[in-house]
Amino acid sequence: MSKVLPLLIAALLMAGFALLIWMPPRPAPPRAYADLGSAPDWTELDAYAGTMTRAEFEALLAGPFTLGDRWKEFFEISDAAVRTRTEDGWHELPLAPPGGESPPPRYWRPAAAMPPAPAGRPLEGVRIAIDPGHLGGSFAVMEERWYKLGAREPVTEGDMTLRVAKLLEPRLAALGAEVTLVRDAPGPVTARSAREFRKYARHRLRTGTPAEVRGFAERLFYRTAEIRERARLVNEEIRPDLVLCLHFNAEAWGDPRDPELLDRNHFHVLLNGSYTPGEIALHDERFEMLLKILQGIHAEEKALGTVVAAALAEESALPPYVYKAEASAQPVPGSPYLWTRNLLANRLYRCPVVFLEPYVMNDRIVFERIQAGDYEGTRPVAGKERKSIYREYADGVAEGLRAYYAANRTRPAAP
């Protein structure tokens, strides 16, 4: 027995050591913030005391801004105040009695707060930021907004949106707008790189393969860090009355070096909203949603988006896109083209955002139009006389903004 006991103890120790070696890594703890997000300053909400009634707040929160009713775990609403769950307690914001609302603090101005414009310049003094989506250039392959069919020119969304932005800028300036491009060249706005996010990616993907970690680090660079830097520029430096997020849509094309072309083309506009139960649970996203609600951004986004969508639909003859029922999106009453989704850009920009998604890049006709490039007037493309797809896009957006501000600048002029 004296010889067996040490052997048994040694065997147990070795088994325990083996378990420690082969034990799978613990899953990452539940996240409290969005990727690269940070703890919000809840006292910033104090400036919105008395700016909104209970009825208006509840209608927005339970309507366009959330999916399901999990929001009830994080908000307590009475006639007098709304209480919001924070990291270590609750924040209480007084609400206004009906008819007693004060104006909310915000750097942007709704059209109705602007005086009538001079004849022929309906955008006089309107501050517009144009945000060309994605990066393009040498980053197009990394960000997976790229495909190439045979010997034809590659399709790169980031370069296409920049081309539209540079066509749209002088059109809006001629109507009186003060226009700033958030990105004015191919490539990122952020000075950070994908390599900087490898450690963060490894922490988040504890069981991920090296390829998965590298891919996640790249997405953190070209999507998350990039949009957060653009948001800093928009909110701290440009401070516009609205942001135009320019994108092109796409259906799944498979191998980007042997893509599938389709006969499917459509268009939609996204407004901020439709926060999922998981997004509501993140402290920073809940805070950012509150700023959207309390600043009254949804009403201006909806009004702007409706008119711009109608003008671009008229210019392009594109049908509306319809999301599947299981998607994290909701239709917006009043326009078949408008939907709410919680995207990083339309959440972080603290002003109305019109997020445009026209043209399916791998539609057969759209592909031919992209190959035709930019040109003045019309040319025969895909069996029909057509404008450059870039000018058609720019013309539709410019006409929508012209029509909206011409009809809605209602503040009496100063004596």
Coordinates of C-alpha atoms in Angstrom, one line a residue:
M1 CA 0.0 0.0 0.0
S2 CA 2.9 2.3 0.8
K3 CA 4.1 2.0 -2.8
V4 CA 0.7 2.3 -4.4
L5 CA -0.3 5.6 -2.7
P6 CA 2.5 7.8 -4.1
L7 CA 1.8 6.4 -7.6
L8 CA -1.9 7.1 -7.2
I9 CA -1.2 10.7 -6.1
A10 CA 1.2 11.2 -9.0
A11 CA -1.4 9.9 -11.4
L12 CA -4.1 12.2 -10.1
L13 CA -1.7 15.2 -10.2
M14 CA -0.8 14.4 -13.8
A15 CA -4.5 14.0 -14.7
G16 CA -5.2 17.4 -13.2
F17 CA -2.3 19.0 -15.0
A18 CA -3.6 17.4 -18.3
L19 CA -7.0 18.8 -17.7
L20 CA -5.6 22.3 -17.1
I21 CA -3.6 22.0 -20.4
W22 CA -6.5 20.7 -22.5
M23 CA -9.3 22.7 -20.8
P24 CA -11.0 24.8 -23.5
P25 CA -10.6 28.6 -23.0
R26 CA -13.4 30.3 -21.1
P27 CA -15.9 32.1 -23.3
A28 CA -15.5 35.9 -23.2
P29 CA -17.8 37.6 -20.6
P30 CA -20.9 39.3 -21.9
R31 CA -20.0 42.7 -23.4
A32 CA -21.1 45.9 -21.8
Y33 CA -20.2 48.2 -24.7
A34 CA -20.1 48.0 -28.5
D35 CA -16.8 47.2 -30.2
L36 CA -14.3 50.0 -29.5
G37 CA -17.0 51.8 -27.5
S38 CA -16.6 53.4 -24.1
A39 CA -18.5 54.3 -21.0
P40 CA -20.9 57.2 -21.7
D41 CA -21.2 60.3 -19.6
W42 CA -24.8 59.9 -18.5
T43 CA -24.9 63.4 -17.1
E44 CA -24.7 64.7 -20.6
L45 CA -28.4 63.8 -20.8
D46 CA -29.2 66.4 -18.1
A47 CA -29.3 69.1 -20.7
Y48 CA -32.4 67.5 -22.2
A49 CA -34.5 67.9 -19.1
G50 CA -38.0 69.1 -20.0
T51 CA -37.5 68.9 -23.8
M52 CA -39.9 66.0 -24.5
T53 CA -43.2 64.7 -23.1
R54 CA -43.9 61.2 -22.0
A55 CA -46.2 60.4 -24.9
E56 CA -43.6 61.5 -27.5
F57 CA -40.7 59.7 -25.8
E58 CA -42.7 56.4 -25.4
A59 CA -43.9 56.6 -29.0
L60 CA -40.4 56.9 -30.4
L61 CA -38.8 54.4 -28.0
A62 CA -41.4 51.6 -28.5
G63 CA -41.9 52.5 -32.2
P64 CA -39.2 53.2 -34.7
F65 CA -36.3 52.8 -32.3
T66 CA -36.6 49.3 -30.8
L67 CA -37.4 45.7 -31.9
G68 CA -39.4 43.8 -29.3
D69 CA -40.0 44.9 -25.7
R70 CA -36.7 44.2 -24.0
W71 CA -36.3 48.0 -23.6
K72 CA -38.6 47.7 -20.6
E73 CA -35.7 46.1 -18.7
F74 CA -33.7 49.3 -19.1
F75 CA -36.3 52.1 -18.9
E76 CA -38.9 53.2 -16.3
I77 CA -41.2 55.9 -17.6
S78 CA -43.7 58.0 -15.7
D79 CA -45.4 61.3 -16.6
A80 CA -42.7 63.1 -14.6
A81 CA -39.5 61.4 -15.8
V82 CA -37.7 58.6 -17.6
R83 CA -35.3 56.5 -15.6
T84 CA -32.6 54.7 -17.6
R85 CA -30.5 51.9 -16.3
T86 CA -26.7 52.7 -16.2
E87 CA -23.7 50.6 -15.3
D88 CA -24.1 51.2 -11.6
G89 CA -27.7 52.5 -11.1
W90 CA -30.2 54.7 -12.8
H91 CA -30.2 58.1 -14.5
E92 CA -33.3 60.1 -14.1
L93 CA -34.4 62.7 -16.8
P94 CA -37.3 65.0 -16.1
L95 CA -40.0 65.0 -18.8
A96 CA -42.1 68.0 -19.9
P97 CA -45.8 68.3 -19.4
P98 CA -47.9 68.5 -22.6
G99 CA -47.3 71.9 -24.2
G100 CA -44.4 72.7 -21.8
E101 CA -41.5 71.4 -23.9
S102 CA -38.3 73.5 -24.2
P103 CA -36.1 73.2 -27.3
P104 CA -33.4 70.5 -27.1
P105 CA -29.7 71.5 -27.4
R106 CA -28.2 70.4 -30.7
Y107 CA -25.7 71.7 -33.2
W108 CA -27.9 71.0 -36.3
R109 CA -31.0 72.9 -37.4
P110 CA -34.2 71.5 -38.9
A111 CA -35.4 73.0 -42.1
A112 CA -38.4 74.6 -40.3
A113 CA -36.0 76.6 -38.1
M114 CA -34.3 78.2 -41.1
P115 CA -35.5 81.4 -42.6
P116 CA -36.7 81.5 -46.2
A117 CA -33.9 81.2 -48.7
P118 CA -33.1 83.6 -51.5
A119 CA -34.6 82.8 -54.9
G120 CA -32.8 80.0 -56.7
R121 CA -30.7 79.1 -53.6
P122 CA -33.0 76.9 -51.4
L123 CA -30.0 75.4 -49.6
E124 CA -28.5 78.8 -48.7
G125 CA -26.5 78.3 -45.4
V126 CA -27.4 74.7 -45.0
R127 CA -24.4 72.8 -43.7
I128 CA -24.2 69.4 -45.4
A129 CA -21.6 66.7 -44.8
I130 CA -21.2 64.1 -47.6
D131 CA -19.9 60.8 -46.3
P132 CA -18.7 58.6 -49.2
G133 CA -19.1 55.0 -47.8
H134 CA -16.2 52.6 -47.5
L135 CA -12.5 53.2 -48.3
G136 CA -11.8 52.1 -51.9
G137 CA -8.4 52.4 -53.4
S138 CA -5.9 49.8 -52.2
F139 CA -8.2 48.9 -49.3
A140 CA -11.1 47.7 -51.5
V141 CA -10.1 44.1 -51.4
M142 CA -9.6 44.1 -47.6
E143 CA -13.0 45.6 -47.0
E144 CA -14.7 43.1 -49.3
R145 CA -16.4 45.8 -51.4
W146 CA -14.7 44.7 -54.6
Y147 CA -15.2 42.3 -57.4
K148 CA -13.7 41.8 -60.9
L149 CA -15.2 40.0 -63.9
G150 CA -12.6 38.7 -66.3
A151 CA -10.6 41.5 -67.9
R152 CA -13.2 44.2 -67.1
E153 CA -12.4 47.0 -64.7
P154 CA -12.9 46.1 -61.0
V155 CA -16.0 47.3 -59.2
T156 CA -14.9 49.1 -56.0
E157 CA -17.7 50.7 -54.0
G158 CA -15.4 53.0 -52.0
D159 CA -14.2 54.6 -55.2
M160 CA -17.7 54.8 -56.7
T161 CA -19.2 56.6 -53.7
L162 CA -16.3 59.1 -53.7
R163 CA -17.0 59.8 -57.4
V164 CA -20.7 60.5 -56.6
A165 CA -19.7 62.7 -53.7
K166 CA -17.4 64.9 -55.9
L167 CA -20.2 65.2 -58.5
L168 CA -22.8 66.1 -55.8
E169 CA -20.7 68.7 -54.0
P170 CA -20.8 71.4 -56.7
R171 CA -24.5 70.7 -57.3
L172 CA -25.3 71.4 -53.7
A173 CA -23.0 74.4 -53.5
A174 CA -24.7 75.9 -56.5
L175 CA -27.9 75.7 -54.5
G176 CA -26.3 77.6 -51.6
A177 CA -25.2 74.8 -49.3
E178 CA -22.0 74.8 -47.3
V179 CA -20.6 71.3 -48.2
T180 CA -17.9 69.3 -46.6
L181 CA -16.7 65.8 -47.7
V182 CA -16.0 63.6 -44.7
R183 CA -13.6 61.6 -46.9
D184 CA -12.2 63.4 -50.0
A185 CA -9.7 60.7 -51.2
P186 CA -9.4 56.9 -51.5
G187 CA -8.4 55.3 -48.2
P188 CA -9.2 55.7 -44.5
V189 CA -9.8 58.8 -42.5
T190 CA -8.5 57.1 -39.3
A191 CA -4.7 57.0 -38.8
R192 CA -5.0 53.6 -37.1
S193 CA -4.2 50.3 -38.8
A194 CA -5.6 46.7 -38.6
R195 CA -2.5 45.5 -36.8
E196 CA -3.3 47.7 -33.8
F197 CA -6.5 45.6 -33.2
R198 CA -5.0 42.1 -33.2
K199 CA -4.8 41.9 -29.4
Y200 CA -8.4 43.1 -29.0
A201 CA -9.5 40.7 -31.7
R202 CA -7.8 37.8 -30.0
H203 CA -9.5 38.7 -26.7
R204 CA -12.9 38.8 -28.4
L205 CA -12.4 35.6 -30.4
R206 CA -10.9 33.5 -27.7
T207 CA -11.4 30.3 -29.8
G208 CA -10.9 31.9 -33.2
T209 CA -8.4 30.7 -35.7
P210 CA -5.5 33.0 -36.7
A211 CA -7.4 33.8 -40.0
E212 CA -10.6 34.6 -38.1
V213 CA -8.6 36.9 -35.7
R214 CA -6.9 38.7 -38.5
G215 CA -10.2 39.2 -40.4
F216 CA -11.9 40.6 -37.2
A217 CA -8.9 42.9 -36.6
E218 CA -9.3 44.2 -40.2
R219 CA -13.0 44.8 -39.8
L220 CA -12.3 46.7 -36.6
F221 CA -10.0 48.9 -38.6
Y222 CA -11.9 49.6 -41.8
R223 CA -15.4 49.6 -40.3
T224 CA -15.4 50.3 -36.6
A225 CA -12.4 52.5 -36.0
E226 CA -12.9 54.3 -39.4
I227 CA -16.6 55.2 -38.7
R228 CA -15.8 56.3 -35.2
E229 CA -13.2 58.7 -36.5
R230 CA -15.6 60.0 -39.1
A231 CA -18.1 60.5 -36.3
R232 CA -15.6 62.5 -34.4
L233 CA -15.1 64.7 -37.4
V234 CA -18.8 65.1 -38.0
N235 CA -19.7 65.9 -34.4
E236 CA -16.7 68.0 -33.3
E237 CA -15.5 69.7 -36.4
I238 CA -18.0 69.8 -39.3
R239 CA -21.2 70.0 -37.1
P240 CA -23.6 69.8 -40.1
D241 CA -27.3 70.1 -40.4
L242 CA -27.4 66.7 -42.0
V243 CA -25.1 63.9 -43.3
L244 CA -25.6 62.2 -46.6
C245 CA -24.1 58.7 -46.3
L246 CA -23.5 57.5 -49.9
H247 CA -23.4 53.8 -50.6
F248 CA -24.2 51.3 -53.4
N249 CA -26.1 48.2 -52.6
A250 CA -25.2 44.6 -53.6
E251 CA -26.5 41.1 -53.5
A252 CA -24.2 38.1 -52.6
W253 CA -21.8 37.7 -55.5
G254 CA -19.8 34.7 -54.3
D255 CA -16.1 34.6 -55.4
P256 CA -15.1 38.2 -56.0
R257 CA -12.7 37.0 -58.8
D258 CA -15.6 35.0 -60.4
P259 CA -18.7 36.9 -59.3
E260 CA -22.3 36.1 -60.0
L261 CA -24.2 38.8 -61.9
L262 CA -28.0 39.0 -61.3
D263 CA -31.0 40.6 -62.8
R264 CA -32.0 42.3 -59.6
N265 CA -31.9 46.1 -58.9
H266 CA -33.5 48.1 -56.1
F267 CA -33.0 51.1 -53.7
H268 CA -33.7 52.0 -50.1
V269 CA -32.9 54.7 -47.5
L270 CA -32.0 53.9 -43.9
L271 CA -32.9 55.9 -40.9
N272 CA -31.5 55.2 -37.4
G273 CA -33.7 52.8 -35.3
S274 CA -34.7 49.2 -34.9
Y275 CA -32.2 48.6 -32.0
T276 CA -32.2 44.8 -31.2
P277 CA -32.5 43.4 -27.7
G278 CA -28.8 42.8 -27.6
E279 CA -28.0 46.3 -28.7
I280 CA -30.3 47.9 -26.2
A281 CA -28.3 46.0 -23.5
L282 CA -25.1 47.7 -24.4
H283 CA -24.6 50.9 -22.3
D284 CA -23.1 53.0 -25.0
E285 CA -25.6 52.1 -27.7
R286 CA -28.5 52.7 -25.2
F287 CA -27.0 56.1 -24.5
E288 CA -26.5 57.0 -28.2
M289 CA -30.1 55.9 -28.9
L290 CA -31.3 58.3 -26.2
L291 CA -29.5 61.2 -27.8
K292 CA -31.2 60.4 -31.2
I293 CA -34.6 60.3 -29.5
L294 CA -34.1 63.4 -27.3
Q295 CA -32.7 65.6 -30.1
G296 CA -35.8 64.9 -32.2
I297 CA -33.7 63.5 -35.1
H298 CA -36.1 60.9 -36.3
A299 CA -38.8 63.4 -37.5
E300 CA -36.3 65.4 -39.6
E301 CA -34.6 62.2 -40.9
K302 CA -38.0 60.8 -42.0
A303 CA -39.1 64.0 -43.6
L304 CA -35.8 64.5 -45.4
G305 CA -35.5 60.8 -46.4
T306 CA -39.0 60.7 -47.8
V307 CA -38.4 63.5 -50.2
V308 CA -34.9 62.5 -51.2
A309 CA -36.0 58.9 -51.8
A310 CA -38.8 60.0 -54.0
A311 CA -36.5 62.2 -56.1
L312 CA -33.9 59.6 -56.5
A313 CA -36.5 56.9 -57.3
E314 CA -37.9 59.2 -60.0
E315 CA -34.5 59.9 -61.4
S316 CA -33.3 56.2 -61.4
A317 CA -36.6 54.3 -61.8
L318 CA -35.5 51.9 -59.2
P319 CA -38.1 49.9 -57.2
P320 CA -38.0 49.8 -53.4
Y321 CA -36.1 47.1 -51.6
V322 CA -38.0 45.0 -49.1
Y323 CA -36.3 43.5 -46.1
K324 CA -37.1 39.9 -45.0
A325 CA -39.3 39.6 -41.9
E326 CA -36.4 38.3 -39.8
A327 CA -34.1 41.2 -40.6
S328 CA -33.2 43.8 -37.9
A329 CA -35.1 46.5 -39.7
Q330 CA -38.6 48.1 -39.8
P331 CA -40.4 49.9 -42.6
V332 CA -41.1 53.5 -42.1
P333 CA -44.7 54.6 -42.8
G334 CA -45.2 57.0 -45.6
S335 CA -42.5 55.8 -48.1
P336 CA -41.9 52.3 -49.4
Y337 CA -38.2 53.2 -49.7
L338 CA -37.6 54.1 -46.0
W339 CA -36.5 51.6 -43.3
T340 CA -35.0 51.9 -39.9
R341 CA -31.7 50.1 -38.9
N342 CA -29.2 50.6 -36.2
L343 CA -25.9 51.2 -38.1
L344 CA -22.8 52.6 -36.5
A345 CA -22.7 55.7 -38.7
N346 CA -26.3 56.6 -38.5
R347 CA -26.1 56.1 -34.7
L348 CA -22.9 58.0 -33.9
Y349 CA -23.6 61.1 -36.1
R350 CA -25.5 63.4 -33.8
C351 CA -27.6 64.9 -36.5
P352 CA -30.1 63.7 -39.2
V353 CA -28.5 61.1 -41.5
V354 CA -29.9 60.1 -44.9
F355 CA -28.2 56.7 -45.5
L356 CA -28.6 55.9 -49.2
E357 CA -28.4 52.4 -50.7
P358 CA -29.3 52.6 -54.4
Y359 CA -28.3 50.3 -57.2
V360 CA -27.2 46.6 -56.9
M361 CA -23.6 46.6 -57.9
N362 CA -23.7 43.1 -59.3
D363 CA -26.9 43.6 -61.3
R364 CA -26.1 43.0 -65.0
I365 CA -27.2 46.4 -66.2
V366 CA -25.6 48.2 -63.2
F367 CA -22.3 46.4 -64.0
E368 CA -22.4 47.7 -67.5
R369 CA -23.1 51.2 -66.3
I370 CA -20.2 51.0 -63.9
Q371 CA -18.0 49.8 -66.7
A372 CA -19.1 52.8 -68.8
G373 CA -17.7 55.2 -66.2
D374 CA -18.6 58.8 -65.8
Y375 CA -19.6 61.0 -68.8
E376 CA -21.7 64.0 -69.6
G377 CA -25.1 63.8 -71.3
T378 CA -26.3 60.3 -72.3
R379 CA -24.8 57.3 -74.1
P380 CA -26.2 53.9 -75.2
V381 CA -25.4 51.6 -72.3
A382 CA -27.0 48.1 -71.9
G383 CA -29.4 48.7 -74.8
K384 CA -30.6 52.2 -73.8
E385 CA -29.6 55.8 -73.7
R386 CA -28.6 56.5 -70.2
K387 CA -26.9 59.1 -68.0
S388 CA -23.7 58.1 -66.2
I389 CA -24.8 56.1 -63.1
Y390 CA -22.8 58.5 -61.0
R391 CA -24.5 61.6 -62.3
E392 CA -27.9 60.0 -62.1
Y393 CA -27.2 59.3 -58.4
A394 CA -26.0 62.9 -57.8
D395 CA -28.8 64.5 -59.7
G396 CA -31.5 62.6 -57.8
V397 CA -30.1 63.4 -54.4
A398 CA -29.6 67.1 -55.3
E399 CA -33.1 67.4 -56.6
G400 CA -34.5 65.8 -53.4
L401 CA -32.6 68.2 -51.2
R402 CA -33.6 71.2 -53.3
A403 CA -37.3 70.2 -53.1
Y404 CA -37.2 69.5 -49.4
Y405 CA -35.6 72.8 -48.3
A406 CA -37.6 74.9 -50.8
A407 CA -40.8 73.6 -49.2
N408 CA -39.8 73.5 -45.5
R409 CA -37.8 76.6 -44.6
T410 CA -40.7 78.3 -42.7
R411 CA -39.1 80.4 -39.9
P412 CA -40.1 84.0 -40.4
A413 CA -37.3 86.2 -41.7
A414 CA -35.8 88.6 -39.2
P415 CA -37.2 92.2 -39.5

